[in-house]
Coordinates of C-alpha atoms in Angstrom, one line a residue:
M1 CA -47.9 -90.2 117.9
K2 CA -51.5 -91.6 118.2
V3 CA -54.0 -90.1 115.7
L4 CA -57.9 -90.5 115.6
S5 CA -59.5 -89.3 112.3
Y6 CA -63.1 -88.9 112.0
C7 CA -64.7 -89.0 108.2
D8 CA -61.2 -90.4 107.4
G9 CA -61.9 -90.6 103.5
M10 CA -58.9 -91.9 101.7
S11 CA -56.6 -90.8 104.7
C12 CA -55.0 -87.6 103.3
G13 CA -54.2 -86.3 106.9
Q14 CA -51.8 -89.7 107.0
I15 CA -50.3 -88.7 103.8
A16 CA -49.5 -85.3 105.2
L17 CA -48.0 -86.6 108.5
K18 CA -45.9 -89.1 106.4
K19 CA -44.6 -86.1 104.1
L20 CA -43.5 -84.4 107.3
G21 CA -41.8 -87.4 108.6
I22 CA -43.8 -87.8 111.7
I23 CA -43.9 -91.0 113.2
V24 CA -47.4 -92.5 113.6
D25 CA -47.7 -95.2 116.2
E26 CA -51.3 -95.9 116.0
Y27 CA -53.8 -94.3 113.3
F28 CA -57.6 -94.8 114.3
A29 CA -60.2 -94.2 111.7
T30 CA -63.9 -93.7 111.1
E31 CA -65.2 -94.2 107.6
I32 CA -67.8 -96.0 105.8
K33 CA -67.2 -95.6 102.1
H34 CA -65.6 -99.0 100.8
S35 CA -63.7 -97.4 98.2
A36 CA -62.0 -94.9 100.6
I37 CA -61.2 -97.9 102.9
K38 CA -59.6 -100.1 100.1
V39 CA -57.2 -97.0 98.9
T40 CA -56.4 -96.5 102.7
K41 CA -55.7 -100.1 103.6
D42 CA -53.6 -100.4 100.2
N43 CA -51.4 -97.6 101.4
F44 CA -51.4 -97.6 105.2
P45 CA -52.4 -101.2 106.0
N46 CA -52.1 -100.4 109.6
T47 CA -54.8 -98.3 110.1
K48 CA -57.4 -99.3 112.6
Y49 CA -60.9 -98.7 111.6
L50 CA -63.6 -98.1 114.1
G51 CA -66.6 -98.1 111.9
D52 CA -69.6 -95.7 111.8
L53 CA -68.6 -92.7 114.1
T54 CA -72.4 -92.3 114.9
L55 CA -72.3 -95.6 116.7
L56 CA -69.3 -95.0 118.9
T57 CA -69.8 -94.6 122.5
N58 CA -67.9 -92.6 125.0
E59 CA -66.4 -96.0 126.4
D60 CA -65.4 -97.0 122.8
L61 CA -63.4 -93.9 122.7
K62 CA -62.0 -93.8 126.1
R63 CA -60.3 -97.5 125.1
L64 CA -58.1 -95.7 122.5
G65 CA -56.1 -94.2 125.4
N66 CA -54.3 -90.8 124.9
I67 CA -55.0 -89.2 121.8
D68 CA -52.3 -86.8 120.5
L69 CA -53.9 -85.4 117.2
F70 CA -57.5 -85.5 116.4
I71 CA -58.7 -84.6 112.9
S72 CA -62.1 -84.6 111.0
G73 CA -63.7 -83.1 108.2
T74 CA -67.5 -83.5 108.4
P75 CA -74.2 -85.3 101.6
C76 CA -81.0 -87.0 100.1
F77 CA -81.9 -89.5 97.5
V78 CA -80.3 -92.9 96.9
K79 CA -78.2 -93.9 93.9
G80 CA -80.6 -94.6 90.7
S81 CA -83.2 -91.9 91.8
K82 CA -84.0 -90.4 88.4
V83 CA -83.8 -86.7 88.0
L84 CA -85.4 -85.1 84.7
S85 CA -82.4 -83.0 83.1
E86 CA -82.1 -81.4 79.9
T87 CA -80.5 -84.5 78.4
G88 CA -83.1 -87.0 79.7
Y89 CA -83.6 -88.9 83.2
V90 CA -80.4 -89.1 84.7
G91 CA -79.5 -91.3 88.0
I92 CA -79.0 -88.6 90.6
E93 CA -75.4 -89.6 91.4
S94 CA -74.7 -89.2 87.5
L95 CA -75.6 -85.4 87.5
K96 CA -72.8 -82.9 87.0
V97 CA -72.4 -79.2 88.1
G98 CA -73.8 -77.1 85.3
D99 CA -76.4 -79.9 83.9
K100 CA -80.0 -78.1 83.8
V101 CA -82.8 -79.8 85.5
L102 CA -86.6 -79.2 85.4
T103 CA -87.8 -77.1 88.3
H104 CA -91.3 -76.9 89.7
L105 CA -91.8 -73.4 87.8
G106 CA -91.0 -75.4 84.5
N107 CA -87.7 -73.9 84.0
W108 CA -84.6 -75.7 83.1
M109 CA -82.0 -74.4 85.5
P110 CA -78.5 -75.4 86.2
V111 CA -77.2 -77.5 89.1
N112 CA -74.8 -75.5 91.3
A113 CA -73.7 -78.2 93.8
I114 CA -73.9 -82.0 94.5
G115 CA -73.4 -83.9 97.8
A116 CA -73.6 -87.2 99.2
K117 CA -73.8 -89.0 102.7
L118 CA -74.7 -92.1 104.5
S119 CA -77.9 -91.7 106.1
K120 CA -81.1 -93.3 107.5
T121 CA -83.7 -93.3 104.9
I122 CA -87.4 -93.8 104.3
T123 CA -89.4 -95.2 101.3
L124 CA -92.0 -93.1 99.9
K125 CA -94.8 -94.6 97.8
A126 CA -97.3 -92.6 96.0
Q127 CA -99.7 -93.1 93.3
G128 CA -98.1 -91.7 89.8
I129 CA -94.3 -92.2 90.9
L130 CA -92.2 -95.2 91.4
N131 CA -91.2 -95.7 95.1
T132 CA -88.7 -93.4 96.1
V133 CA -86.0 -93.9 98.9
T134 CA -84.8 -90.6 100.5
T135 CA -84.0 -89.0 103.9
E136 CA -86.9 -88.1 106.1
N137 CA -86.3 -84.3 106.2
H138 CA -86.2 -83.9 102.3
P139 CA -88.8 -81.3 101.4
Y140 CA -91.6 -82.2 98.8
F141 CA -94.2 -80.0 97.1
C142 CA -97.6 -81.0 98.5
R143 CA -101.1 -80.1 99.3
T144 CA -103.3 -81.8 102.2
M145 CA -106.8 -82.8 101.3
T146 CA -109.5 -82.7 103.4
R147 CA -113.4 -83.5 103.0
V148 CA -115.9 -81.1 103.6
W149 CA -119.7 -81.7 103.6
N150 CA -121.7 -80.0 101.0
N151 CA -125.2 -80.2 102.0
S152 CA -126.9 -78.9 99.0
K153 CA -125.4 -81.9 97.2
R154 CA -125.5 -84.3 100.3
V155 CA -122.0 -85.4 99.6
Y156 CA -118.4 -85.0 101.0
E157 CA -116.2 -82.8 98.6
R158 CA -112.4 -82.7 98.5
T159 CA -110.9 -79.4 99.4
F160 CA -107.1 -79.0 99.2
S161 CA -104.8 -76.7 101.1
E162 CA -102.4 -74.0 99.4
P163 CA -99.0 -75.7 98.1
T164 CA -96.3 -76.1 100.7
W165 CA -93.1 -77.7 101.4
K166 CA -93.2 -80.6 103.6
P167 CA -90.6 -83.1 104.8
A168 CA -90.9 -86.5 103.3
G169 CA -90.9 -88.0 106.7
E170 CA -93.9 -85.9 107.6
L171 CA -96.4 -86.7 104.5
S172 CA -99.4 -88.9 105.3
K173 CA -102.2 -90.5 103.4
K174 CA -103.8 -87.0 103.4
D175 CA -101.0 -85.1 101.6
F176 CA -100.9 -85.1 97.6
I177 CA -97.5 -84.5 96.1
A178 CA -96.9 -82.7 92.7
V179 CA -95.8 -83.9 89.4
P180 CA -95.4 -81.0 87.0
K181 CA -97.3 -80.5 83.7
L182 CA -95.0 -79.7 80.9
K183 CA -96.1 -76.8 79.0
E184 CA -93.4 -75.9 76.4
E185 CA -94.3 -76.5 73.0
T186 CA -91.5 -76.3 70.2
N187 CA -90.8 -78.7 67.3
E188 CA -86.9 -78.1 67.3
L189 CA -86.2 -80.9 64.7
N190 CA -89.2 -80.1 62.5
L191 CA -90.8 -83.4 62.6
T192 CA -93.6 -84.5 60.4
D193 CA -96.8 -86.2 61.5
E194 CA -95.6 -89.5 59.9
E195 CA -92.1 -89.0 61.4
C196 CA -93.6 -88.7 64.9
R197 CA -95.6 -92.0 64.4
L198 CA -92.7 -93.7 63.3
I199 CA -90.3 -92.6 66.0
G200 CA -93.3 -93.9 68.5
R201 CA -93.1 -97.2 66.6
Y202 CA -89.3 -97.3 67.0
I203 CA -89.6 -96.6 71.0
A204 CA -92.1 -99.6 71.1
D205 CA -90.5 -102.3 68.9
G206 CA -87.6 -100.9 66.6
H207 CA -84.0 -101.0 66.4
T208 CA -81.3 -99.4 64.0
R209 CA -78.8 -101.2 61.9
K210 CA -75.2 -100.1 62.6
D211 CA -72.9 -102.4 60.9
Y212 CA -70.5 -100.9 58.3
R213 CA -70.3 -101.7 54.5
V214 CA -67.1 -103.3 54.6
S215 CA -68.0 -106.1 51.9
E216 CA -69.0 -103.3 49.7
G217 CA -65.4 -101.9 49.9
R218 CA -66.7 -98.8 52.1
P219 CA -65.5 -99.6 55.6
N220 CA -66.0 -96.2 57.0
D221 CA -69.7 -95.8 56.0
R222 CA -72.5 -97.4 58.1
Q223 CA -75.9 -98.5 57.1
W224 CA -78.5 -95.8 57.8
Q225 CA -81.6 -97.9 58.5
M226 CA -84.3 -98.1 61.1
I227 CA -86.1 -101.5 61.5
L228 CA -89.5 -101.9 63.0
S229 CA -91.0 -105.3 64.0
V230 CA -94.4 -105.2 63.0
G231 CA -97.2 -108.0 63.6
S232 CA -98.2 -109.5 60.4
H233 CA -102.0 -108.3 61.0
K234 CA -100.6 -104.8 61.1
I235 CA -98.7 -104.5 57.9
P236 CA -101.7 -102.8 56.2
E237 CA -101.1 -99.9 58.7
F238 CA -97.9 -99.1 56.8
D239 CA -97.1 -97.7 53.6
T240 CA -95.8 -101.1 51.6
K241 CA -93.1 -99.2 49.5
H242 CA -90.6 -99.9 52.3
C243 CA -88.6 -103.0 52.3
L244 CA -90.5 -105.8 54.1
Y245 CA -89.4 -109.3 54.9
K246 CA -90.8 -111.9 57.2
H247 CA -89.0 -112.2 60.5
T248 CA -91.0 -115.0 62.3
K249 CA -94.3 -116.9 61.9
S250 CA -96.1 -113.8 63.0
V251 CA -93.8 -111.0 62.8
H252 CA -92.5 -109.1 59.7
R253 CA -89.7 -106.4 59.8
M254 CA -89.9 -103.1 57.9
V255 CA -86.9 -101.5 57.1
F256 CA -86.6 -97.6 56.5
S257 CA -83.5 -96.3 54.8
N258 CA -83.5 -92.8 56.2
K259 CA -80.3 -91.3 57.6
R260 CA -82.2 -88.2 59.3
L261 CA -84.7 -90.7 60.9
V262 CA -81.8 -92.9 62.2
E263 CA -79.9 -90.0 63.7
I264 CA -83.0 -88.7 65.5
V265 CA -83.9 -92.0 67.1
E266 CA -80.6 -93.1 68.2
R267 CA -80.0 -89.5 69.7
E268 CA -83.4 -89.0 71.2
C269 CA -84.7 -92.4 71.9
L270 CA -81.6 -94.3 72.5
S271 CA -80.9 -98.0 71.5
G272 CA -81.9 -101.2 73.3
A273 CA -84.9 -102.1 74.9
K274 CA -83.5 -101.1 78.4
N275 CA -82.5 -97.7 77.3
K276 CA -85.7 -96.4 75.1
R277 CA -86.9 -93.2 76.2
I278 CA -88.9 -90.1 75.2
S279 CA -86.3 -87.4 75.3
P280 CA -86.8 -83.8 76.8
T281 CA -86.7 -82.7 73.1
L282 CA -89.5 -84.9 72.1
L283 CA -91.4 -84.1 75.3
K284 CA -91.3 -80.4 74.1
L285 CA -93.3 -81.3 71.1
P286 CA -96.6 -79.5 70.5
K287 CA -99.6 -81.7 71.9
D288 CA -100.7 -82.7 68.5
K289 CA -97.3 -84.2 67.3
L290 CA -96.4 -85.5 70.7
E291 CA -99.9 -87.5 70.7
I292 CA -99.0 -89.0 67.2
L293 CA -95.9 -90.1 68.9
L294 CA -97.7 -91.5 71.7
Q295 CA -100.2 -93.3 69.3
G296 CA -97.3 -94.9 67.6
I297 CA -95.9 -96.2 71.1
I298 CA -99.3 -97.7 71.9
E299 CA -99.9 -99.0 68.4
G300 CA -96.3 -101.1 69.2
D301 CA -96.5 -102.0 72.9
G302 CA -99.9 -100.8 74.1
H303 CA -103.2 -102.5 75.4
I304 CA -106.4 -100.7 75.2
I305 CA -109.4 -102.3 77.3
G306 CA -112.7 -99.7 77.3
N307 CA -111.1 -96.3 77.9
V308 CA -108.1 -97.8 79.8
V309 CA -104.6 -97.7 78.1
S310 CA -101.7 -99.5 79.2
V311 CA -98.0 -99.8 77.9
S312 CA -95.6 -102.1 79.2
T313 CA -91.8 -101.5 79.1
I314 CA -88.5 -102.5 80.5
S315 CA -87.1 -99.2 80.5
V316 CA -87.6 -97.0 83.6
E317 CA -86.9 -94.1 81.8
L318 CA -89.4 -94.5 79.1
A319 CA -91.9 -95.4 81.9
Q320 CA -91.2 -92.3 83.4
S321 CA -91.3 -90.1 80.5
L322 CA -94.4 -91.8 79.3
C323 CA -96.0 -90.4 82.4
L324 CA -95.1 -86.8 81.7
A325 CA -95.9 -87.2 77.7
I326 CA -99.7 -88.4 78.8
T327 CA -100.1 -85.8 81.2
K328 CA -99.3 -83.2 79.0
V329 CA -101.1 -84.5 75.8
Y330 CA -104.4 -85.6 77.6
G331 CA -104.5 -83.7 80.9
V332 CA -104.8 -86.9 83.1
G333 CA -102.6 -88.7 85.5
A334 CA -100.9 -91.8 84.7
S335 CA -100.2 -94.9 87.1
I336 CA -96.7 -96.4 87.2
Y337 CA -96.4 -99.9 88.3
F338 CA -93.0 -102.0 88.9
F339 CA -93.0 -105.7 88.5
K340 CA -90.0 -107.8 89.8
K341 CA -89.0 -110.8 87.7
P342 CA -86.8 -113.7 88.4
P343 CA -83.5 -113.2 86.0
T344 CA -84.7 -116.4 83.7
C345 CA -87.8 -118.2 82.6
V346 CA -88.8 -121.2 80.6
I347 CA -90.7 -120.7 77.4
E348 CA -91.7 -123.7 75.4
G349 CA -88.8 -125.7 76.9
R350 CA -86.1 -123.1 76.5
T351 CA -84.4 -121.1 79.2
V352 CA -84.5 -117.5 78.4
N353 CA -83.2 -114.2 80.2
Q354 CA -86.2 -111.6 81.3
S355 CA -85.9 -108.2 82.8
D356 CA -87.9 -106.4 85.4
S357 CA -90.8 -104.7 83.8
Y358 CA -92.8 -101.5 84.4
K359 CA -96.6 -100.6 83.3
V360 CA -97.8 -97.2 82.6
S361 CA -101.7 -97.0 82.3
F362 CA -104.2 -94.2 82.2
R363 CA -107.7 -93.6 81.3
K364 CA -108.7 -91.3 78.5
G365 CA -111.6 -89.0 78.7
V366 CA -113.0 -87.0 81.8
Q367 CA -113.8 -88.6 84.7
K368 CA -116.2 -87.6 87.5
Q369 CA -113.4 -88.2 90.3
T370 CA -110.0 -89.6 90.2
K371 CA -107.7 -90.6 93.0
Y372 CA -105.3 -87.8 91.9
H373 CA -106.3 -84.1 91.7
V374 CA -105.6 -82.1 88.5
C375 CA -105.1 -78.2 88.5
E376 CA -103.5 -76.1 85.8
D377 CA -99.7 -76.6 86.7
Y378 CA -99.6 -79.9 88.3
I379 CA -101.1 -83.5 88.8
W380 CA -101.4 -84.1 92.5
F381 CA -101.0 -87.6 93.5
P382 CA -102.0 -89.1 96.7
V383 CA -99.4 -90.6 99.1
R384 CA -100.0 -94.1 99.9
S385 CA -97.3 -94.8 102.7
V386 CA -94.0 -93.5 104.2
E387 CA -92.0 -96.5 105.4
E388 CA -88.8 -96.4 107.5
N389 CA -85.8 -98.4 106.1
E390 CA -83.8 -100.4 108.5
V391 CA -80.4 -100.0 106.8
K392 CA -78.5 -96.6 106.3
E393 CA -77.7 -96.0 102.6
F394 CA -75.8 -93.5 100.5
V395 CA -78.0 -90.6 99.8
Y396 CA -77.5 -87.8 97.2
N397 CA -78.6 -84.2 96.7
I398 CA -78.2 -81.2 94.3
E399 CA -78.4 -77.6 94.8
V400 CA -80.2 -75.9 91.7
D401 CA -80.0 -72.3 90.7
Q402 CA -82.7 -69.8 91.4
D403 CA -85.7 -71.8 91.8
N404 CA -83.9 -74.3 94.2
T405 CA -86.2 -77.2 93.1
Y406 CA -85.9 -80.2 91.1
S407 CA -88.0 -83.3 90.0
V408 CA -87.0 -86.8 91.5
N409 CA -88.9 -89.8 89.8
N410 CA -91.1 -87.1 88.2
A411 CA -92.3 -85.7 91.8
V412 CA -91.2 -81.9 92.7
V413 CA -88.6 -81.6 95.5
H414 CA -86.7 -78.8 97.1
N415 CA -83.1 -78.3 97.6
C416 CA -81.9 -79.9 100.7
K417 CA -78.4 -78.8 101.5
D418 CA -77.2 -78.0 105.0
F419 CA -74.4 -75.6 104.3
S420 CA -76.1 -74.1 101.1
Q421 CA -75.7 -70.5 100.4
A422 CA -79.0 -70.5 98.0
N423 CA -81.5 -72.6 99.9
K424 CA -83.9 -70.7 101.5
I425 CA -84.9 -73.6 103.9
R426 CA -81.2 -74.8 104.9
L427 CA -80.7 -76.3 108.4
G428 CA -77.3 -75.4 108.6
L429 CA -75.7 -77.2 111.7
K430 CA -79.1 -78.7 112.4
G431 CA -78.9 -80.6 109.1
E432 CA -77.9 -84.5 109.1
K433 CA -74.8 -84.0 107.7
S434 CA -73.8 -81.0 109.4
S435 CA -74.8 -82.3 113.0
L436 CA -71.7 -84.7 112.5
F437 CA -69.8 -81.7 113.7
Y438 CA -71.4 -82.4 117.1
N439 CA -70.1 -86.1 117.0
F440 CA -67.0 -84.6 116.4
V441 CA -67.2 -82.0 119.6
D442 CA -68.7 -84.9 121.8
A443 CA -65.6 -87.0 120.9
L444 CA -63.1 -84.0 121.4
N445 CA -64.5 -83.7 124.9
V446 CA -63.9 -87.4 125.8
V447 CA -60.5 -88.2 124.2
K448 CA -58.9 -84.4 125.1
P449 CA -56.3 -84.7 122.5
K450 CA -53.3 -82.4 122.6
Y451 CA -54.0 -81.0 119.0
F452 CA -57.1 -81.0 117.0
F453 CA -57.7 -80.1 113.2
F454 CA -61.3 -79.6 111.6
E455 CA -61.9 -78.6 108.1
N456 CA -65.1 -77.8 106.4
V457 CA -66.8 -75.9 103.4
K458 CA -67.6 -72.1 103.1
M459 CA -71.0 -71.7 104.9
D460 CA -73.2 -68.7 106.6
K461 CA -71.2 -66.6 109.3
E462 CA -74.0 -68.1 111.9
D463 CA -72.7 -71.5 111.3
M464 CA -69.1 -70.5 111.3
D465 CA -69.6 -68.7 114.6
I466 CA -71.1 -71.7 116.0
I467 CA -68.2 -73.9 115.1
S468 CA -65.6 -71.3 116.4
N469 CA -67.6 -71.1 119.8
E470 CA -67.5 -74.6 119.9
L471 CA -63.8 -75.1 119.2
G472 CA -62.4 -72.1 120.7
V473 CA -60.6 -71.0 117.9
K474 CA -61.2 -68.7 114.8
P475 CA -60.9 -70.4 111.3
V476 CA -58.2 -69.9 108.7
R477 CA -59.6 -69.6 105.2
V478 CA -57.3 -71.2 102.7
N479 CA -57.8 -71.7 98.7
S480 CA -55.9 -74.8 97.8
K481 CA -54.9 -72.7 94.7
V482 CA -52.0 -71.4 96.6
V483 CA -50.1 -74.7 96.8
S484 CA -51.8 -76.5 93.9
G485 CA -53.1 -76.2 90.3
A486 CA -56.5 -76.6 91.4
L487 CA -59.5 -74.2 93.3
R488 CA -60.5 -75.4 96.6
D489 CA -61.9 -72.8 99.2
R490 CA -61.8 -74.3 102.6
F491 CA -62.1 -73.0 106.3
Y492 CA -59.7 -74.7 109.1
W493 CA -59.8 -74.7 112.7
T494 CA -57.1 -75.9 114.8
N495 CA -55.1 -75.5 117.9
I496 CA -51.7 -76.5 116.3
P497 CA -49.0 -73.6 116.4
F498 CA -48.8 -72.3 112.6
F499 CA -45.1 -72.5 111.1
G500 CA -46.3 -72.9 107.7
D501 CA -46.2 -71.0 104.5
L502 CA -49.2 -70.4 102.6
S503 CA -48.0 -67.8 100.2
D504 CA -48.7 -68.4 96.4
K505 CA -46.3 -71.0 95.0
G506 CA -47.5 -70.2 91.3
I507 CA -48.5 -73.8 90.3
K508 CA -50.7 -73.8 87.4
L509 CA -52.9 -76.5 86.2
Q510 CA -50.7 -76.7 82.9
D511 CA -47.8 -77.5 85.0
V512 CA -49.5 -81.0 86.4
L513 CA -50.8 -82.1 83.0
D514 CA -49.3 -85.0 81.6
S515 CA -50.1 -84.0 77.9
G516 CA -52.3 -81.5 75.9
W517 CA -53.0 -77.8 76.7
T518 CA -55.6 -75.9 79.0
D519 CA -57.2 -72.5 78.8
R520 CA -57.7 -72.7 82.8
D521 CA -55.1 -71.5 85.2
K522 CA -56.5 -73.6 87.8
A523 CA -58.8 -76.8 87.7
R524 CA -62.3 -76.2 88.8
C525 CA -63.9 -78.6 91.4
L526 CA -62.5 -82.1 91.0
L527 CA -65.9 -83.8 90.4
E528 CA -66.4 -87.6 89.8
S529 CA -68.5 -87.0 87.0
D530 CA -65.6 -85.4 85.3
S531 CA -63.8 -88.5 85.1
R532 CA -66.4 -89.9 82.3
P533 CA -66.3 -88.2 79.1
L534 CA -69.9 -87.0 77.5
S535 CA -71.5 -88.6 74.8
T536 CA -69.8 -86.7 72.3
P537 CA -66.7 -84.3 72.5
V538 CA -68.8 -81.4 71.3
K539 CA -71.1 -81.7 74.4
M540 CA -68.0 -81.6 76.5
F541 CA -66.8 -78.4 74.8
H542 CA -70.3 -77.1 75.1
R543 CA -70.5 -77.4 79.1
H544 CA -67.2 -76.0 79.4
Y545 CA -67.5 -73.2 76.9
S546 CA -71.0 -72.4 78.2
T547 CA -70.9 -72.8 82.0
G548 CA -67.3 -72.6 83.1
F549 CA -67.7 -75.6 85.4
T550 CA -65.6 -78.3 84.1
T551 CA -61.9 -78.6 83.3
P552 CA -61.4 -80.3 79.8
I553 CA -57.8 -80.7 78.2
F554 CA -57.3 -80.0 74.7
L555 CA -54.5 -81.5 72.2
S556 CA -53.0 -78.1 72.0
E557 CA -53.7 -74.3 72.2
E558 CA -54.4 -74.4 68.5
H559 CA -56.9 -77.3 69.0
Y560 CA -58.7 -75.3 71.3
K561 CA -59.0 -72.3 69.3
A562 CA -60.3 -74.4 66.5
C563 CA -63.1 -75.7 68.8
E564 CA -63.8 -72.4 69.8
N565 CA -64.4 -71.0 66.3
H566 CA -66.3 -73.7 65.1
Y567 CA -68.6 -73.5 68.2
N568 CA -68.9 -69.8 68.0
D569 CA -69.8 -70.1 64.2
N570 CA -72.1 -73.1 64.5
F571 CA -73.4 -73.5 68.2
K572 CA -73.3 -70.4 70.2
G573 CA -76.5 -69.7 71.9
L574 CA -78.0 -73.2 71.6
S575 CA -78.8 -75.8 74.3
A576 CA -77.0 -79.0 74.7
S577 CA -80.1 -80.8 73.1
E578 CA -79.9 -79.0 70.1
I579 CA -76.4 -79.3 69.0
V580 CA -75.9 -82.1 66.6
C581 CA -72.2 -82.1 65.1
N582 CA -70.5 -84.3 62.6
S583 CA -67.2 -82.5 62.6
D584 CA -63.9 -84.1 64.0
V585 CA -62.7 -80.7 65.2
Y586 CA -63.6 -81.6 68.7
N587 CA -61.9 -85.3 68.8
G588 CA -59.3 -85.2 71.5
I589 CA -61.0 -83.3 74.2
R590 CA -60.7 -85.4 77.6
Y591 CA -61.0 -84.8 81.2
L592 CA -58.3 -85.0 83.8
T593 CA -56.6 -88.2 84.4
R594 CA -56.2 -90.2 87.6
N595 CA -52.5 -89.1 87.9
E596 CA -53.4 -85.6 87.1
R597 CA -55.8 -85.6 89.9
E598 CA -53.5 -87.1 92.2
K599 CA -50.9 -84.5 91.8
L600 CA -53.5 -81.7 91.9
Q601 CA -54.5 -83.1 95.4
G602 CA -50.9 -83.7 96.4
V603 CA -51.4 -87.5 96.6
P604 CA -48.5 -89.8 95.8
L605 CA -48.8 -91.2 92.0
N606 CA -50.7 -94.4 91.7
Y607 CA -52.2 -94.0 95.6
T608 CA -55.6 -94.7 94.1
K609 CA -54.7 -97.4 91.7
S610 CA -56.8 -100.2 93.8
V611 CA -60.1 -98.7 92.7
S612 CA -61.7 -97.7 89.4
E613 CA -61.0 -94.4 87.6
N614 CA -64.5 -93.3 88.6
E615 CA -64.3 -94.1 92.3
A616 CA -60.6 -92.5 92.4
A617 CA -62.0 -89.4 90.9
G618 CA -64.7 -89.3 93.6
L619 CA -62.2 -89.8 96.5
L620 CA -59.9 -87.1 95.1
G621 CA -62.7 -84.7 94.8
D622 CA -63.8 -85.3 98.3
G623 CA -60.2 -85.6 100.0
W624 CA -58.2 -82.9 101.7
T625 CA -55.5 -80.9 99.5
V626 CA -52.5 -82.6 101.2
D627 CA -50.0 -79.8 100.6
V628 CA -52.6 -77.4 102.6
V629 CA -52.7 -79.7 105.5
V630 CA -48.8 -80.2 105.4
E631 CA -48.4 -76.3 106.0
F632 CA -50.7 -76.8 109.1
F633 CA -49.2 -79.9 110.4
K634 CA -45.5 -78.3 110.3
G635 CA -46.4 -76.9 113.7
L636 CA -46.3 -80.7 115.1
K637 CA -42.6 -80.9 114.4
G638 CA -42.1 -78.8 117.6
D639 CA -42.4 -82.1 119.6
N640 CA -39.1 -83.9 118.5
K641 CA -40.4 -87.3 119.7
W642 CA -42.6 -87.5 116.7
I643 CA -39.9 -86.7 114.1
T644 CA -37.8 -89.5 112.2

């Protein structure tokens, strides 16, 4: 048998054929994801890769010769683009279903779906945000500026259109994109003015002491100390009752022995200069408290010239959260700059490491006119340029509940998902991802295979009818739960005669676990993000118990009930950011292992051993459920020449 596979992934189709004993003479595949190719080559070294399917010509396809089986299953920001979530700024690729993100209405709404694809991209540059790489069709919230002559004042005045959604590729220098003004004012941590100032100083130039009291015979007790590096000339600014010692010629260190303060800064501000931030909990502070915190940062790392205030940092999250804090407190826009630096430099004859840095600057006080535009709910920043990028990149997109919006690098954007049920501006089969279907149709007409097999997700009836009309067959809807311990609802179009059995095999998630206990009959979506535990086990339980999206595994049924009881007694109704827990009751909660995910998808054990745990989780989540495909491929066994 000669097989052509578009968007082959980790070659689940090839696994299904092997399970049935069908002889594959040549297997041609298109795939661009390196980890998927690595896994396939490790297991099926004779696979012949054709590269990017969008670059294949009719002549390329004709050279393949007669194809017996043609199979295919056909994701808007690049990795690293920062989305403001309830737990802080998160790289868009690291978001999980159920995470809450800030929408253009100022609400925190959950993520319903996550997608990725290889796509042509553009770089959007605008005042007030970091350069952002995205697809040209991703909608931004914007207003268009025009200048109108005011005869009485003898000047041109700016006027702005009503806010609208415009694809990133259509933005111009006349457009202004929106950065939301945070309005919520709550002091969830009951911070005093002095604590706010010290937290600000910690963000600027502080660290905590994490070593344990081994020498004192208390190996399980840690030091609860926050240490600030203070310029010797600034010592009078502090209460001298705190421990103070000389660190260098010009710097003293001040020690604060305060468990509550240490716990707050480690949780809300994180540790290490590259990781420092103003957490969403701190951004929610009343303006007067947040201003004191900002003053603490400026005292430590700021520079003031006239009414221009600047803060430098090597933390991208701190730079972006500073912009939102400044807007909330002072009602003005802040500019953000990125400085690329060589990895090392020489200072006084010594070679030292250095990091890229960011500078945030703003002007205090009212200005006659600024480059940006201020209104009640947003700061509108002018677009500087939109530039096409030569190289395709993997881009990511999320679907958000209700508002259908979120913030990327602080700018407001709309959902952009081709087959989204919630997206009011969805493109369906006209979208970039979904239009790959037409590549499949075009190739189908060229290679004219004896059999074809096409898989896709749930979609609008309109799009489903288009696919059915193009392929000449109606789809079969199958949820993988009938042959697996996981939920996976999909549509399949094929002309292979059906001789399979899709009756429910009664397989439970519990049946495939290596150890432990689950309260789920079936695993939820096999997300890559669920291959990594959250910062604390209680956060994992919270996400599972309050949203139902994830699939955690417990030590036993008794362990689950203990977690449930403790959660209901202490944390029910709280958000993730409000949960602080010192109890060991949640210890032992885990996510699915690589082997468990392989069993759920019908993949041979250790099939993905050549890539990392996270990469394997992503591939398995994107792949076909092999045992479903096997039932469809049983119809191929009628051609005896293909059977071993």
